[in-house]
C-alpha cells in the first residue's frame, strides 16, 4: 500500500468487514455495502486523477509494475530473444531480440527488472553493465543492416555504478550508444515504462519518438539523489520530485517527449492487457509516420529533436 492509497484501503476494509458480518450473522447489509463501494469508486477516481509527482514516482517503482518481458508477448508476435555482446558475456539486465509488429520485422530492446528477490539479483535490478549496452548496440546495428525498425523499453534507476562495470568501460559504452543511435538509418521509438534514470536510460533512448506511460518518470537523477546533492538531505525527495519536472505530463509540456500514454486506473499493473494494447496502438501510429521518411530524414529529424530540447540565451 502506498501512502496516498490509505483512504482506499480503509474503505476496502470496511466493505470486507460488512460482507463478513453479513455472512456470519445472516443479516442484510447490502445497502451499506453498495454505498461504500460507490464511495470507493469515487475516491479512487479522485485520488488517481490528482496524483502528485512523488506519488507517480512511487507507482513507477512498484514491484508488481509490468516489465519489458511482460509487455513483449502482448505487443509483438514470434519474439526471439538474442543474447550476448560478442565480447564479454550476456547481461540479463538488458534484453533484446527480433519480433513482428503487424507483420513487419522489428528489433526490440529493453531494460529488465526482476520480479522477486532472486530474479532481481539475476537481473541486477534492471541496472545494466557495459556488456548490456554493447549487446543493445550490436542488435541496433544488426537492425540497421536488415532495415528493421527499433523499439526500446526504458525501465531502470540507472546504469550499474559498480567497480567492475567502471573497469569494463561503463561510461564509454553509454557514450558510444549515444553517438551510434544518433546516426541509425532506421526508425527508432523509445518508451519509458517505469523509471527512466540517468545515462542508463539515455543509453537506449536516442530515438525519433519518445513515449512515456502516464505514471513513469524520466530524469538525470533520482529525487533522493537530487535532494542529497542540492539540499544535503535525501529526505526532501518529495520536494525534489516536484521541482525536477520528471513526470510524463511535465516532460510532454517541455517538448522532451512526444506522447503520454494513459494507464488504467490505479496503474499499469491493474490491467496489463489493456496497457499493452494502448502501447501497441501508439507504436503502430508512430511507426507508420516514420516509415514514410527516408533514412537521411530519420537521422536529421532525430538530431534536430535532441538539438532543440531546452532553451538558451546567447547573450
Short mmCIF file of C-alpha atoms in Angstrom, two decimals, residues 172-291:
data_model
loop_
_atom_site.label_atom_id
_atom_site.label_comp_id
_atom_site.label_asym_id
_atom_site.label_seq_id
_atom_site.Cartn_x
_atom_site.Cartn_y
_atom_site.Cartn_z
CA UNK A 172 32.35 4.65 -22.77
CA UNK A 173 29.70 2.05 -23.63
CA UNK A 174 26.86 4.50 -22.95
CA UNK A 175 28.61 7.34 -24.80
CA UNK A 176 29.15 5.10 -27.82
CA UNK A 177 25.47 4.17 -27.82
CA UNK A 178 24.51 7.85 -27.84
CA UNK A 179 26.73 8.51 -30.84
CA UNK A 180 25.72 5.40 -32.78
CA UNK A 181 21.99 5.75 -32.10
CA UNK A 182 22.04 9.33 -33.32
CA UNK A 183 23.05 8.13 -36.79
CA UNK A 184 20.92 4.98 -37.16
CA UNK A 185 19.20 4.96 -40.55
CA UNK A 186 16.07 3.13 -39.36
CA UNK A 187 13.11 4.36 -37.25
CA UNK A 188 13.77 4.27 -33.51
CA UNK A 189 10.91 4.54 -30.99
CA UNK A 190 11.53 4.54 -27.24
CA UNK A 191 9.05 4.22 -24.40
CA UNK A 192 9.60 4.80 -20.68
CA UNK A 193 7.53 2.17 -18.83
CA UNK A 194 8.80 2.72 -15.27
CA UNK A 195 11.78 4.66 -14.03
CA UNK A 196 13.95 6.29 -16.67
CA UNK A 197 17.04 7.21 -14.74
CA UNK A 198 20.27 8.96 -15.71
CA UNK A 199 22.56 7.91 -18.56
CA UNK A 200 21.41 4.34 -18.08
CA UNK A 201 18.08 5.33 -19.60
CA UNK A 202 19.57 7.58 -22.26
CA UNK A 203 21.85 4.75 -23.39
CA UNK A 204 18.90 3.22 -25.27
CA UNK A 205 16.83 6.39 -25.55
CA UNK A 206 18.18 8.38 -28.52
CA UNK A 207 15.15 7.93 -30.74
CA UNK A 208 12.89 9.58 -33.27
CA UNK A 209 9.95 9.35 -30.89
CA UNK A 210 9.95 9.15 -27.09
CA UNK A 211 6.78 7.94 -25.39
CA UNK A 212 6.03 7.66 -21.67
CA UNK A 213 3.44 5.83 -19.65
CA UNK A 214 1.37 8.16 -17.51
CA UNK A 215 2.93 7.07 -14.20
CA UNK A 216 6.54 6.70 -15.36
CA UNK A 217 9.41 9.11 -14.66
CA UNK A 218 12.37 10.28 -16.74
CA UNK A 219 15.25 12.25 -15.20
CA UNK A 220 19.02 12.68 -14.96
CA UNK A 221 19.00 11.69 -11.30
CA UNK A 222 16.60 10.24 -8.73
CA UNK A 223 14.67 12.62 -6.45
CA UNK A 224 16.63 11.22 -3.48
CA UNK A 225 19.94 11.85 -5.24
CA UNK A 226 18.93 15.34 -6.30
CA UNK A 227 17.81 16.34 -2.81
CA UNK A 228 21.01 14.95 -1.30
CA UNK A 229 23.12 16.98 -3.76
CA UNK A 230 21.10 20.19 -3.69
CA UNK A 231 19.98 20.37 -0.07
CA UNK A 232 22.23 17.77 1.64
CA UNK A 233 19.11 15.92 2.76
CA UNK A 234 17.76 12.90 0.88
CA UNK A 235 14.55 13.04 2.94
CA UNK A 236 13.50 16.02 0.80
CA UNK A 237 12.97 13.71 -2.19
CA UNK A 238 9.28 14.58 -2.35
CA UNK A 239 10.09 18.27 -2.80
CA UNK A 240 12.77 17.39 -5.36
CA UNK A 241 10.28 15.37 -7.39
CA UNK A 242 8.01 18.43 -7.54
CA UNK A 243 10.87 20.70 -8.62
CA UNK A 244 12.59 18.45 -11.18
CA UNK A 245 9.67 18.09 -13.65
CA UNK A 246 10.21 14.36 -14.11
CA UNK A 247 6.65 13.20 -14.81
CA UNK A 248 5.27 12.36 -18.24
CA UNK A 249 2.90 15.33 -18.20
CA UNK A 250 5.67 17.80 -17.34
CA UNK A 251 8.08 16.40 -19.92
CA UNK A 252 5.42 16.49 -22.62
CA UNK A 253 4.76 20.16 -21.86
CA UNK A 254 8.51 20.80 -22.10
CA UNK A 255 8.64 19.01 -25.50
CA UNK A 256 11.14 16.45 -24.20
CA UNK A 257 8.81 13.56 -25.07
CA UNK A 258 6.29 13.12 -27.88
CA UNK A 259 3.32 11.36 -26.27
CA UNK A 260 1.90 10.39 -22.89
CA UNK A 261 0.11 7.03 -22.88
CA UNK A 262 -2.64 6.83 -20.27
CA UNK A 263 -2.66 3.99 -17.77
CA UNK A 264 -5.59 2.01 -16.36
CA UNK A 265 -6.99 3.48 -13.15
CA UNK A 266 -4.53 2.67 -10.37
CA UNK A 267 -1.60 1.93 -12.67
CA UNK A 268 -0.46 -0.34 -15.49
CA UNK A 269 -0.26 -3.37 -13.18
CA UNK A 270 -4.05 -3.36 -12.79
CA UNK A 271 -4.66 -4.26 -16.45
CA UNK A 272 -1.54 -5.23 -18.38
CA UNK A 273 -3.51 -6.44 -21.41
CA UNK A 274 -5.21 -3.06 -21.87
CA UNK A 275 -1.95 -1.22 -21.22
CA UNK A 276 -0.10 -3.31 -23.79
CA UNK A 277 -2.90 -2.71 -26.30
CA UNK A 278 -2.58 1.05 -25.83
CA UNK A 279 1.20 0.87 -26.21
CA UNK A 280 0.86 -1.17 -29.40
CA UNK A 281 -1.62 1.35 -30.83
CA UNK A 282 0.88 4.16 -30.18
CA UNK A 283 3.75 2.13 -31.66
CA UNK A 284 1.83 1.44 -34.86
CA UNK A 285 0.78 5.08 -35.22
CA UNK A 286 4.30 6.46 -34.83
CA UNK A 287 5.92 3.73 -36.93
CA UNK A 288 3.52 4.40 -39.82
CA UNK A 289 4.58 8.04 -39.66
CA UNK A 290 8.31 7.27 -39.52
CA UNK A 291 8.15 4.66 -42.29
#
